[in-house]
């Protein structure tokens, strides 16, 4: 990876866009952390891969959908639904997946730990 | 206030209703209610006794919520026969002990009466009143048939309602059957001569022999046995009989009352007034034992009314029993018979309108007022579909030409709006149209289930349910409430409607479907449903990239996700048949990949703990050895369970394993609203538990019997007999059509049993569609199944050949072969399982284990 492609120090390149299928998640290992990346029709979003209800790393394998205008993913284990933009669980306000910033530069997907 | 004690003698249907009414009205605040019943079971549904021939478990007949018997102040004493009443001391005797009462209710029902015929007490003679009677009868017919080496020959004495039910039951048990009736026709109490004759033709058509105007003189032993073997009629003729059922009527069990000196009717029955009070002011009589207004009321409906009256009286009310509707509608061996209102035109001055079609076996009669405007009563044989609409109209103006009601395609039943509020809709529970409308408009209930539980309408014989449902829906609509069956927030239609949309429009993708017929981008409910429908209709393969986003992870990676995020692997083992070589390969694969191995409940082997990135390699090994996907993950065919059958078993009469393998290979991969399971047993011993499956097949000497609508799980159901003695070809076609009709019309996640129940017309309707092609769908369904069989390909073999799809199995996009670092295992009983405590009943049990690496 050439240094010129790295926009900021904290960003990490993960894969090319075409490795991601629309509306289907993929997991990534980013400095020891597991991230779930979702490519929607017109944006790419990333949240934590660990399902907070079971402690298992499965979120990228959940079904993508929407609730009202909110893009969502449902845990494949017990079906709790999360907001893909914030990581917030929509069925339980106490629980969140955490979120990651996503950037696409020249078809490469970059991730950076989000603050929310 | 000091508590008083109410004792109820008899724990039958009516006693139960009394207790329920007392509890509902809060009477147990003042009363201790003790119910003494001689039978070993809590009150059960005697009216449905005949179904016990097919349900096997008597508990399925228990009435209502069993919590009633744990309500404060209520006690049910089973196996407790009351043997005497001391009116002076106000006690009853039970097990030799005296029990004090303040008020006493007799609800002892009736005996089945046996005529004074010689030999009526021989082994092999039965009556038909209790669960125990039926259990004994059932055992006798089966054992006797086996001893004799041919089906037992049964004779039912009595051609009334009970006799015909008993005859149907004998047929169900596989016995031959003759019905002997003393009167000149069947069901003389409900039907006139023409009606009785029509019924006779229908019953004979079902293989039951009928003899009317025949008196039985004796029952005798067979040669060389002490068991029933023959019987003789007044004309001297003798016929063989291996089992005899007496259904010659019932006699009130008024013996306790007689001995206690209460007034008893000369023809039987404890005399009681409108309040149901007997000649002793502290003793009441209800149900079949009571004689009110000079007659006993041999149906459960009037008994329930009496129970309500007494409950009211116990609280100081003034309710009265002023007679009851004796209308009846029955389905006897699949033949409809109904009689309602003044069916015999007893009131005089009336007109009778009759329609008869001897060929079709239909006889219908309406009794009208002399100006032909008001309906007084009627009888229907062969086709009683008009009953639910007509009975509530009794004593009301019919509003259209009476003859039109009797024609085969009769008049459209009038909208229920025409039904006056006073019309009785449910005669068993005496519920009027007005009561049902009020329950809805008063906001008490919002659907049929609610109305049933708060008004009790439709909870006994069930014949009024269609009408109750119509009234409920009409009332809901008039309030502007629409009954929603929307799939989810993205589609306003139900699953079956969506299926029709896809079928008719030819839409081939989810995006097109949601764009044209839905909104938003879908969710975990509508996406898999759409994927399943597209696949059932042969549009878009489950593995296509477009469809991938519709699939649950299980369908997506073709394995079942386990709690730690790993998967289980289930190769297909059709019919449970596997070669030693196959077993060895499975064992080797499991050992190599460190998979936990277990035999499933579906006669195959499950390998647990496979990481997502290992799935292709595991399947490569399995596919190379000739295995294919077992679809344990799909809403699709799971397994066809078999027993070993004729090939090895000394009792088997057909090749059950062969059929199971063929069926499994035929339906494998068929996507459906819920999982589908089949079973095939090689004889009636049923070792494959086929009747616990969506489709069960049981071998007979002549072919196969087909059962439908069974399942295990949370609400277990026994499959019901669908068709008998089919050839293999007929069977396969019937299953093809049954499954596809289910796939087409069932709701999301609805197994076959609830689907059959939810469908208008129930199993009869499904039978009509499948066996008689009543909707003209046959060819289409056959072609659809042929295409399914033709196009089937193993999903795993296809996946292994597709690099793009294989790339989806990496654990991480940026590190596809790195195992999830958080997985941890311990060893237990020689195999790996996820680390973490074993929880037993809420307490943690520490298990001595050995750490192993992931
Ligand atoms: C593996 C197995 C248990 C075992 O170790 O034996 C099993 C495992 C599961 N069963 Fe089962 N069932 C298994 C045989 C059964 C049986 C027995 C049978 O098929 O004869 C039944 C009762 C028969 C029936 O289905 O009517 C059964 C009734 C259920 C039900 C209740 C279905 C219902 O209609 O009420 C569920 C829940 C559901 O599907 O919604 C269920 C759901 C499940 C799920 C899918 C639960 C889940 O979501 O994780 C389990 C998946 C495990 C996996 O990853 O493979 N399983 N399950 C059996 C796999 C059989 C096979 O070879 O495919
Ligand atoms: C096969 C069959 C089909 C029927 N079909 C219909 C139908 O379609 N429609 C309809 O309306 N009716 C039908 N009936 C009639 C209906 O079952 C009865 O009207 C109803 O059960 C009467 O209720 P009951 O509580 O008065 O009596 P039961 O239900 O007979 O209960 C009386 C109970 O009291 C117990 N008992 C008696 N004496 C004593 C004692 N001394 N001590 C303790 N316990 C005692 C008995 O063992 C019994 O359990 C049918 C009956 C049968 C048998
Ligand atoms: S019974 Fe429950 S725990 Fe056991 S396999 Fe079936 S779903 Fe899982
Ligand atoms: S008429 Fe029997 S339940 Fe309503």
Short mmCIF file of N, CA and C in Angstrom, two decimals, chain B residues 80 90 111 181 189 204 227 229 284 354 439 530 590 638 691 769 821 843 853:
data_model
loop_
_atom_site.label_atom_id
_atom_site.label_comp_id
_atom_site.label_asym_id
_atom_site.label_seq_id
_atom_site.Cartn_x
_atom_site.Cartn_y
_atom_site.Cartn_z
N UNK B 80 -64.03 -40.07 42.66
CA UNK B 80 -64.78 -39.89 43.90
C UNK B 80 -66.26 -39.99 43.61
N UNK B 90 -77.88 -32.86 55.72
CA UNK B 90 -77.23 -32.17 54.61
C UNK B 90 -75.78 -32.64 54.41
N UNK B 111 -76.67 -42.49 32.05
CA UNK B 111 -76.10 -43.79 31.68
C UNK B 111 -76.36 -44.02 30.21
N UNK B 181 -81.35 -50.64 13.50
CA UNK B 181 -82.25 -49.64 14.09
C UNK B 181 -83.66 -50.23 14.17
N UNK B 189 -85.33 -39.37 15.66
CA UNK B 189 -85.69 -38.20 16.47
C UNK B 189 -85.50 -36.91 15.67
N UNK B 204 -74.72 -46.07 3.62
CA UNK B 204 -74.42 -47.34 2.95
C UNK B 204 -73.30 -47.15 1.93
N UNK B 227 -66.51 -65.23 24.02
CA UNK B 227 -66.67 -63.84 23.57
C UNK B 227 -67.81 -63.74 22.58
N UNK B 229 -69.86 -63.47 19.38
CA UNK B 229 -69.53 -64.01 18.07
C UNK B 229 -70.67 -63.89 17.07
N UNK B 284 -80.31 -29.00 43.80
CA UNK B 284 -80.56 -28.52 42.45
C UNK B 284 -80.15 -29.61 41.45
N UNK B 354 -89.63 -28.75 0.09
CA UNK B 354 -88.69 -29.87 0.09
C UNK B 354 -87.86 -29.87 -1.19
N UNK B 439 -69.90 -7.25 22.26
CA UNK B 439 -68.54 -7.53 22.72
C UNK B 439 -67.53 -6.75 21.88
N UNK B 530 -39.58 -13.16 0.42
CA UNK B 530 -39.49 -12.94 -1.03
C UNK B 530 -38.51 -13.93 -1.65
N UNK B 590 -15.29 -35.12 10.28
CA UNK B 590 -15.48 -34.54 11.62
C UNK B 590 -14.18 -34.56 12.40
N UNK B 638 -36.99 -30.85 5.07
CA UNK B 638 -35.91 -31.28 5.95
C UNK B 638 -35.64 -32.75 5.69
N UNK B 691 -47.05 -39.87 11.73
CA UNK B 691 -48.19 -38.99 12.03
C UNK B 691 -47.77 -37.76 12.82
N UNK B 769 -59.22 -29.92 -3.23
CA UNK B 769 -58.27 -29.32 -4.16
C UNK B 769 -57.26 -30.36 -4.62
N UNK B 821 -10.63 -14.77 16.38
CA UNK B 821 -9.73 -14.98 17.52
C UNK B 821 -10.46 -15.17 18.84
N UNK B 843 -29.03 -22.74 38.08
CA UNK B 843 -27.81 -22.72 38.86
C UNK B 843 -26.67 -23.18 37.97
N UNK B 853 -7.49 -25.84 22.16
CA UNK B 853 -7.42 -24.60 21.39
C UNK B 853 -8.45 -24.62 20.27
#
